[in-house]
Short mmCIF file of C-alpha atoms and ligand atoms in Angstrom, two decimals:
data_model
loop_
_atom_site.label_atom_id
_atom_site.label_comp_id
_atom_site.label_asym_id
_atom_site.label_seq_id
_atom_site.Cartn_x
_atom_site.Cartn_y
_atom_site.Cartn_z
CA MET J 12 6.25 104.22 -16.78
CA SER J 13 8.14 102.92 -19.80
CA ARG J 14 6.48 101.19 -22.91
CA SER J 15 7.52 98.86 -25.63
CA ALA J 16 5.80 97.96 -28.65
CA GLU J 17 6.03 94.92 -31.03
CA PRO J 18 3.69 93.56 -33.64
CA ALA J 19 0.99 91.22 -32.22
CA ARG J 20 2.46 87.80 -31.57
CA PRO J 21 1.63 84.76 -33.89
CA ALA J 22 -1.07 82.18 -32.68
CA GLY J 23 -0.03 79.92 -29.99
CA GLU J 24 2.49 81.98 -28.47
CA ARG J 25 1.95 82.78 -24.72
CA TYR J 26 1.04 86.03 -23.35
CA ARG J 27 0.63 87.31 -19.95
CA ALA J 28 -1.77 90.31 -18.91
CA LEU J 29 0.60 90.87 -15.83
CA ILE J 30 4.18 89.90 -14.74
CA HIS J 31 6.16 90.54 -11.60
CA GLU J 32 9.47 89.17 -11.42
CA PRO J 33 10.76 87.91 -7.87
CA GLY J 34 12.33 90.80 -6.05
CA VAL J 35 11.77 93.37 -8.46
CA LYS J 36 9.90 96.58 -7.33
CA SER J 37 7.80 97.35 -10.40
CA ILE J 38 5.37 95.16 -12.42
CA VAL J 39 4.90 94.95 -16.28
CA VAL J 40 1.44 94.75 -17.61
CA LEU J 41 -0.07 94.16 -21.15
CA ASP J 42 -1.63 97.49 -22.52
CA GLN J 43 -4.91 96.18 -23.31
CA ARG J 44 -5.93 99.23 -25.39
CA ALA J 45 -3.58 98.38 -28.01
CA LEU J 46 -5.08 94.91 -28.66
CA PRO J 47 -5.77 93.20 -31.04
CA HIS J 48 -3.26 94.98 -33.32
CA ALA J 49 -0.15 95.42 -31.27
CA VAL J 50 1.23 94.07 -28.18
CA VAL J 51 2.40 96.86 -25.89
CA HIS J 52 3.74 96.39 -22.53
CA GLN J 53 4.01 98.99 -19.81
CA SER J 54 6.29 98.96 -16.79
CA ILE J 55 4.72 100.17 -13.61
CA GLU J 56 6.90 101.75 -11.13
CA HIS J 57 4.63 104.13 -9.12
CA VAL J 58 1.30 103.77 -7.33
CA ASP J 59 0.06 106.65 -9.47
CA ALA J 60 0.76 104.83 -12.66
CA ALA J 61 -0.91 101.48 -11.10
CA ALA J 62 -4.03 103.66 -10.53
CA ASP J 63 -3.81 105.24 -13.95
CA ALA J 64 -3.63 101.75 -15.64
CA ILE J 65 -7.01 100.55 -13.93
CA ARG J 66 -8.70 103.74 -14.41
CA SER J 67 -7.99 103.94 -18.14
CA MET J 68 -8.29 100.20 -18.74
CA VAL J 69 -4.83 99.65 -19.53
CA VAL J 70 -5.58 96.44 -17.47
CA ARG J 71 -9.19 95.48 -16.64
CA GLY J 72 -11.30 92.51 -15.77
CA ALA J 73 -12.19 91.86 -12.19
CA PRO J 74 -9.46 89.45 -11.12
CA LEU J 75 -6.77 91.30 -12.66
CA ILE J 76 -7.43 94.82 -11.52
CA GLY J 77 -7.50 93.23 -7.91
CA ALA J 78 -3.85 92.00 -8.44
CA VAL J 79 -2.69 95.37 -10.08
CA GLY J 80 -4.40 97.09 -7.16
CA ALA J 81 -2.44 94.86 -4.81
CA TYR J 82 0.96 95.55 -6.31
CA GLY J 83 -0.15 99.15 -6.34
CA LEU J 84 -0.31 99.18 -2.66
CA ALA J 85 3.28 97.70 -2.41
CA LEU J 86 4.55 100.39 -4.68
CA ALA J 87 2.93 103.13 -2.60
CA LEU J 88 4.31 101.71 0.60
CA GLU J 89 7.95 101.37 -1.01
CA ARG J 90 7.75 105.18 -0.73
CA ASP J 91 5.43 106.03 2.21
CA ALA J 92 4.90 103.23 4.59
CA SER J 93 3.23 105.38 7.46
CA ASP J 94 -0.43 104.60 8.24
CA ALA J 95 -1.44 107.86 6.46
CA GLY J 96 0.37 106.68 3.37
CA LEU J 97 -1.18 103.31 3.57
CA SER J 98 -4.66 104.62 3.91
CA THR J 99 -4.22 107.23 1.35
CA ALA J 100 -2.94 104.77 -1.42
CA HIS J 101 -5.72 102.22 -0.41
CA ALA J 102 -8.34 105.03 -1.00
CA MET J 103 -6.96 106.09 -4.19
CA LEU J 104 -6.69 102.75 -5.78
CA ASP J 105 -10.03 101.77 -4.47
CA ALA J 106 -11.62 104.70 -6.25
CA THR J 107 -10.52 103.88 -9.75
CA ARG J 108 -13.09 101.48 -10.64
CA PRO J 109 -16.25 100.93 -8.48
CA THR J 110 -17.88 97.66 -9.44
CA ALA J 111 -15.56 94.60 -9.55
CA VAL J 112 -15.37 93.63 -5.82
CA ASN J 113 -11.94 92.00 -6.54
CA LEU J 114 -10.37 95.41 -6.27
CA ARG J 115 -11.46 96.20 -2.70
CA TRP J 116 -11.10 92.55 -1.64
CA ALA J 117 -7.48 92.59 -2.84
CA LEU J 118 -6.53 96.02 -1.44
CA ASP J 119 -8.20 94.94 2.03
CA ARG J 120 -6.12 91.78 2.03
CA VAL J 121 -2.78 93.73 1.67
CA ARG J 122 -3.62 96.35 3.99
CA ALA J 123 -4.56 93.57 6.57
CA ARG J 124 -1.56 91.78 5.95
CA VAL J 125 0.80 94.79 6.68
CA ALA J 126 -1.09 97.03 9.12
CA ALA J 127 0.31 95.88 12.23
CA LEU J 128 3.80 95.48 10.85
CA PRO J 129 6.48 98.17 11.65
CA THR J 130 6.70 100.53 8.88
CA ASP J 131 10.20 99.18 7.55
CA ALA J 132 8.48 95.69 7.18
CA ARG J 133 5.52 96.80 5.31
CA ALA J 134 6.36 97.01 1.69
CA GLY J 135 8.08 93.57 1.67
CA ALA J 136 5.11 92.08 3.20
CA ALA J 137 2.92 93.95 0.60
CA TRP J 138 4.78 92.54 -2.40
CA GLN J 139 4.56 88.97 -0.68
CA GLU J 140 0.86 89.29 -0.22
CA ALA J 141 0.23 90.67 -3.96
CA ASP J 142 2.24 87.65 -5.14
CA THR J 143 0.14 85.32 -2.98
CA ILE J 144 -2.93 86.82 -4.60
CA TYR J 145 -1.37 86.19 -8.13
CA THR J 146 -0.55 82.75 -7.60
CA GLU J 147 -3.88 82.01 -5.80
CA ASP J 148 -5.65 83.61 -8.79
CA VAL J 149 -3.83 81.27 -11.33
CA ALA J 150 -5.00 78.34 -9.07
CA LEU J 151 -8.59 79.59 -9.07
CA ASN J 152 -8.57 79.63 -12.70
CA ALA J 153 -7.43 76.03 -13.16
CA ALA J 154 -9.81 74.59 -10.53
CA LEU J 155 -12.75 76.67 -11.84
CA GLY J 156 -11.73 75.60 -15.46
CA LYS J 157 -11.78 71.85 -14.50
CA HIS J 158 -15.32 72.15 -13.05
CA GLY J 159 -16.50 73.97 -16.04
CA LEU J 160 -14.86 71.43 -18.40
CA ALA J 161 -17.05 68.80 -16.80
CA LEU J 162 -20.14 70.94 -17.84
CA LEU J 163 -18.93 70.96 -21.23
CA ARG J 164 -18.07 67.26 -21.57
CA ASP J 165 -21.53 66.70 -20.38
CA LEU J 166 -22.90 68.75 -23.17
CA VAL J 167 -21.12 67.01 -25.73
CA ALA J 168 -22.46 63.72 -24.56
CA GLN J 169 -25.78 65.18 -24.85
CA ARG J 170 -25.11 66.33 -28.47
CA GLU J 171 -23.84 62.87 -29.19
CA GLY J 172 -20.31 64.31 -30.05
CA ARG J 173 -21.27 66.84 -32.49
CA ALA J 174 -19.59 70.18 -32.16
CA ILE J 175 -20.91 72.43 -29.14
CA ASN J 176 -21.50 76.09 -29.81
CA VAL J 177 -20.91 78.21 -26.58
CA MET J 178 -21.53 82.09 -26.34
CA THR J 179 -19.44 84.25 -24.32
CA HIS J 180 -19.68 88.01 -23.63
CA CYS J 181 -16.99 90.64 -22.97
CA ASN J 182 -13.74 89.10 -21.99
CA ALA J 183 -13.28 86.76 -18.95
CA GLY J 184 -9.95 85.34 -20.38
CA ALA J 185 -6.43 85.43 -19.42
CA LEU J 186 -6.47 89.09 -20.18
CA ALA J 187 -8.85 89.44 -17.29
CA THR J 188 -6.85 87.41 -14.73
CA CYS J 189 -3.41 86.41 -13.74
CA GLY J 190 -3.97 82.78 -15.03
CA PHE J 191 -5.91 81.65 -18.13
CA GLY J 192 -9.33 83.11 -17.21
CA THR J 193 -12.65 82.29 -15.59
CA ALA J 194 -15.42 81.84 -18.28
CA THR J 195 -12.67 81.06 -20.88
CA ALA J 196 -10.68 78.46 -18.61
CA PRO J 197 -13.22 75.68 -19.56
CA LEU J 198 -13.18 76.39 -23.02
CA PHE J 199 -9.24 76.26 -23.30
CA LEU J 200 -9.18 72.89 -21.51
CA ALA J 201 -11.90 71.65 -23.77
CA HIS J 202 -10.06 72.46 -26.88
CA ALA J 203 -6.81 71.32 -25.40
CA GLU J 204 -8.52 67.78 -25.04
CA ARG J 205 -9.99 68.09 -28.38
CA ILE J 206 -13.73 68.47 -27.55
CA PRO J 207 -15.36 69.88 -30.77
CA LEU J 208 -16.27 73.33 -29.86
CA HIS J 209 -16.92 76.73 -31.67
CA VAL J 210 -17.39 80.03 -29.53
CA TRP J 211 -19.84 82.73 -30.51
CA VAL J 212 -18.00 86.07 -29.28
CA SER J 213 -20.10 89.24 -28.97
CA GLU J 214 -18.43 92.32 -29.79
CA THR J 215 -19.16 94.13 -26.27
CA ARG J 216 -20.08 97.59 -27.13
CA PRO J 217 -18.79 100.20 -26.38
CA ARG J 218 -15.29 99.20 -25.60
CA MET J 219 -15.47 95.81 -27.67
CA GLN J 220 -13.60 93.68 -25.32
CA GLY J 221 -15.24 90.61 -26.95
CA ALA J 222 -13.98 91.88 -30.59
CA SER J 223 -10.52 92.89 -29.55
CA LEU J 224 -9.77 90.71 -26.61
CA THR J 225 -11.61 87.55 -26.48
CA ALA J 226 -11.64 86.96 -30.32
CA TRP J 227 -7.79 87.73 -30.03
CA GLU J 228 -7.37 85.26 -27.17
CA LEU J 229 -9.13 82.55 -29.04
CA ARG J 230 -7.30 82.88 -32.08
CA GLN J 231 -3.98 82.71 -30.02
CA HIS J 232 -5.30 79.23 -28.95
CA GLY J 233 -6.58 78.15 -32.35
CA ILE J 234 -10.23 77.96 -30.98
CA PRO J 235 -12.82 78.22 -33.82
CA HIS J 236 -14.95 81.15 -33.14
CA THR J 237 -17.12 83.75 -34.78
CA LEU J 238 -17.49 87.28 -33.89
CA VAL J 239 -21.27 88.85 -33.60
CA VAL J 240 -22.75 92.00 -32.74
CA ASP J 241 -24.42 91.95 -29.43
CA SER J 242 -27.87 92.42 -30.70
CA ALA J 243 -27.35 89.03 -32.59
CA SER J 244 -27.25 86.95 -29.30
CA ALA J 245 -31.02 86.32 -29.12
CA LEU J 246 -31.66 85.56 -32.56
CA LEU J 247 -28.76 83.00 -32.47
CA MET J 248 -30.32 81.24 -29.35
CA ARG J 249 -33.72 81.18 -30.91
CA ARG J 250 -32.35 79.61 -33.97
CA GLY J 251 -30.82 76.68 -31.80
CA ASP J 252 -27.24 77.70 -32.79
CA VAL J 253 -26.13 78.08 -29.00
CA ASP J 254 -25.59 75.18 -26.58
CA ALA J 255 -24.97 77.23 -23.56
CA VAL J 256 -23.89 80.88 -22.48
CA ILE J 257 -20.77 81.17 -20.14
CA VAL J 258 -19.95 84.54 -18.59
CA GLY J 259 -17.53 86.12 -15.88
CA ALA J 260 -18.60 88.17 -13.13
CA ASP J 261 -17.57 91.52 -11.54
CA ARG J 262 -19.59 90.92 -8.41
CA VAL J 263 -22.08 88.38 -7.12
CA ALA J 264 -24.43 89.58 -4.21
CA ALA J 265 -25.16 86.99 -1.32
CA ASN J 266 -28.51 86.19 -3.06
CA GLY J 267 -26.70 85.14 -6.24
CA ASP J 268 -27.46 88.08 -8.43
CA VAL J 269 -24.66 88.47 -11.06
CA CYS J 270 -23.04 91.77 -11.99
CA ASN J 271 -21.27 91.52 -15.17
CA LYS J 272 -20.40 93.48 -18.54
CA ILE J 273 -23.51 95.58 -19.78
CA GLY J 274 -25.53 93.06 -22.08
CA THR J 275 -25.09 90.00 -19.82
CA TYR J 276 -28.52 90.43 -18.46
CA GLY J 277 -29.94 90.69 -21.96
CA LYS J 278 -28.21 87.33 -22.93
CA ALA J 279 -29.48 85.58 -19.64
CA LEU J 280 -33.19 86.68 -20.64
CA ALA J 281 -32.72 85.37 -24.10
CA ALA J 282 -31.16 82.20 -22.79
CA ARG J 283 -34.14 81.64 -20.36
CA ASP J 284 -36.80 82.18 -23.17
CA ASN J 285 -34.87 79.66 -25.42
CA ALA J 286 -34.07 76.94 -22.72
CA VAL J 287 -30.28 77.75 -23.22
CA PRO J 288 -28.19 76.95 -20.12
CA PHE J 289 -26.86 80.14 -18.75
CA TRP J 290 -23.61 79.81 -16.70
CA VAL J 291 -21.48 82.21 -14.65
CA ALA J 292 -17.83 81.51 -13.82
CA LEU J 293 -16.77 83.16 -10.46
CA PRO J 294 -14.01 82.62 -8.36
CA SER J 295 -14.88 83.35 -4.58
CA PRO J 296 -13.03 86.66 -4.42
CA THR J 297 -16.04 87.92 -6.76
CA ILE J 298 -18.62 87.06 -4.32
CA ASP J 299 -19.72 90.16 -1.95
CA TRP J 300 -21.47 88.51 0.90
CA THR J 301 -21.80 91.96 2.46
CA LEU J 302 -24.60 92.83 -0.08
CA ASP J 303 -27.99 91.16 0.32
CA THR J 304 -29.16 91.77 -3.74
CA GLY J 305 -27.54 92.82 -6.96
CA ASP J 306 -29.34 96.19 -6.63
CA GLU J 307 -26.97 97.29 -4.27
CA ILE J 308 -23.84 96.64 -6.42
CA PRO J 309 -22.53 100.35 -7.60
CA ILE J 310 -22.73 100.24 -11.31
CA GLU J 311 -19.87 102.05 -12.91
CA ALA J 312 -21.04 104.72 -15.60
CA ARG J 313 -18.13 105.69 -17.90
CA ALA J 314 -17.63 108.62 -20.34
CA ALA J 315 -20.09 109.18 -22.89
CA ASP J 316 -17.44 109.69 -25.32
CA GLU J 317 -16.77 105.79 -25.45
CA VAL J 318 -20.32 105.59 -26.79
CA LEU J 319 -19.90 108.22 -29.24
CA ARG J 320 -16.48 107.47 -30.67
CA ILE J 321 -15.20 104.01 -31.67
CA THR J 322 -11.38 103.19 -31.76
CA GLY J 323 -10.17 100.81 -34.36
CA ARG J 324 -7.34 100.57 -37.24
CA VAL J 325 -8.13 102.55 -40.25
CA ASP J 326 -7.20 101.56 -43.73
CA ASP J 327 -3.66 102.73 -43.61
CA GLY J 328 -2.94 100.47 -40.59
CA THR J 329 -2.77 103.14 -38.17
CA ALA J 330 -4.99 103.15 -35.22
CA GLY J 331 -7.91 105.99 -35.14
CA ARG J 332 -10.93 107.16 -33.36
CA VAL J 333 -14.00 108.00 -35.57
CA SER J 334 -17.22 109.60 -34.46
CA ILE J 335 -20.51 107.61 -34.98
CA ALA J 336 -23.10 110.32 -33.88
CA THR J 337 -23.80 113.93 -34.46
CA ASP J 338 -21.57 116.13 -32.16
CA GLY J 339 -23.35 117.00 -29.04
CA THR J 340 -25.61 113.70 -29.10
CA PRO J 341 -26.28 112.95 -25.45
CA ALA J 342 -25.09 109.39 -24.62
CA LEU J 343 -25.18 107.22 -21.48
CA ASN J 344 -22.47 104.68 -20.74
CA TYR J 345 -23.36 102.24 -17.93
CA ALA J 346 -20.46 99.54 -17.98
CA PHE J 347 -22.33 96.81 -16.16
CA ASP J 348 -25.73 95.23 -15.56
CA VAL J 349 -27.31 92.71 -13.03
CA THR J 350 -28.64 89.47 -13.73
CA PRO J 351 -31.11 88.10 -11.38
CA ALA J 352 -30.10 84.88 -9.76
CA ARG J 353 -33.17 83.19 -11.08
CA LEU J 354 -31.71 83.21 -14.56
CA VAL J 355 -28.30 81.49 -13.64
CA SER J 356 -28.27 77.78 -14.45
CA ARG J 357 -25.14 77.16 -13.13
CA TYR J 358 -22.31 78.98 -10.96
CA ILE J 359 -19.03 77.62 -11.92
CA THR J 360 -16.74 78.00 -8.95
CA GLU J 361 -13.27 76.67 -7.89
CA ARG J 362 -15.25 74.72 -5.17
CA GLY J 363 -17.28 72.96 -7.73
CA ILE J 364 -20.65 73.64 -9.48
CA ALA J 365 -23.50 75.38 -7.74
CA VAL J 366 -27.04 74.73 -9.26
CA ASP J 367 -28.53 77.90 -7.43
CA VAL J 368 -27.75 80.30 -4.52
CA ARG J 369 -28.39 77.82 -1.80
CA SER J 370 -25.61 75.39 -3.11
CA LEU J 371 -23.55 78.52 -3.72
CA HIS J 372 -23.61 79.16 -0.11
CA ALA J 373 -22.93 75.59 0.71
CA LEU J 374 -19.94 75.51 -1.30
CA HIS J 375 -18.50 78.41 0.50
CA ARG J 376 -19.60 77.28 3.87
CA ASN J 377 -22.06 80.32 4.02
CA GLY J 378 -19.98 83.39 3.49
CA SER J 379 -16.11 82.45 3.17
CA ARG J 380 -14.15 83.93 0.38
CA GLY J 381 -10.96 82.91 -1.19
CA ARG J 382 -7.90 82.42 1.02
O1 LIG K 9 -15.10 96.58 -18.00
P1 LIG K 9 -14.28 95.38 -18.07
O2 LIG K 9 -13.57 95.04 -19.21
O3 LIG K 9 -13.22 95.44 -16.73
O4 LIG K 9 -15.31 94.31 -17.60
C1 LIG K 9 -14.90 92.95 -17.55
C2 LIG K 9 -15.91 91.85 -17.31
O5 LIG K 9 -17.16 92.24 -17.22
C3 LIG K 9 -15.56 90.61 -16.88
O6 LIG K 9 -16.43 89.77 -17.53
C4 LIG K 9 -15.36 90.36 -15.69
O7 LIG K 9 -14.51 91.16 -15.05
C5 LIG K 9 -15.06 88.92 -15.27
S1 LIG K 9 -13.22 88.72 -15.71
C6 LIG K 9 -12.82 87.34 -15.10
#
């Protein structure tokens, strides 16, 4: 793995979370742990490095970890394309993060593509399949963004042209996908067509994806936004300062329950109590038709240290970590929660808008996933 660092780029310049140049047997990822203070790229040349990048959240976000997992499997097959090599690498990558179903979906897809091939053809086919997953994700983002944009246009019309305030949580942007995001895709499109828009960004304790990633992305695009602490969300809704909430998803069960970053459920409850529309942006690989309800979704529990210590830039400009509790304080760190389907006002998918779980099923012809 090699690393290169450069200052964070000025507003308006493009950035990509994952790059695979045709014919090259490695990938380059943006190290999201360094944002927003520096843009650092890592070249990943071995399956172990791909697994490590997902585990340590160099890359994160459901669609992106799926794509990096797919390339990881291609890297593994370059060195060992036997059945045993395939199944060991699949298991290792799958074990990196348990909640987002996109990872398993992408790994299964690459495995299904190569399993029947002779070993000398497997790596090439795996690279191709990973590239296809990448390009499909770009297209999913674009289609989903277009449908979400229609919702935003309606909202502006209802507000008679005044600026709309949309709240988001965590990061479901370009940094979480291969394209320009899921929950953020409609926001980027709305801004591009000059819809007056302001985004409330909740900081997303403990890893601060809202503060360090979403706020950074919105700034790159010049979209007006304000960072708030997670616990301010309900107050803002009660004051009438939020016109809609839009979030991404890590896994959606067949009954429409939505698993997303911890804190999403609380926002959905506050939204319902204050009659604020609560929208979930989800590409079809995020739906897990095998699970009846969200209660069956494995919730990742991460290290207590993430709660007890915060990483940031200290006054001399260097990155640092500070403790925020007495040494030895017990801490619990669930990374995701489940929002019941009844609290979701709209599912924004690449196939259109679903008003409830029945229409979500209808859009997917009762259980088909992307492809
Ligand atoms: O722990 P993370 O940063 O991987 O969590 C990401 C989220 O919860 C996103 O909202 C979700 O993956 C959707 S990304 C399009």
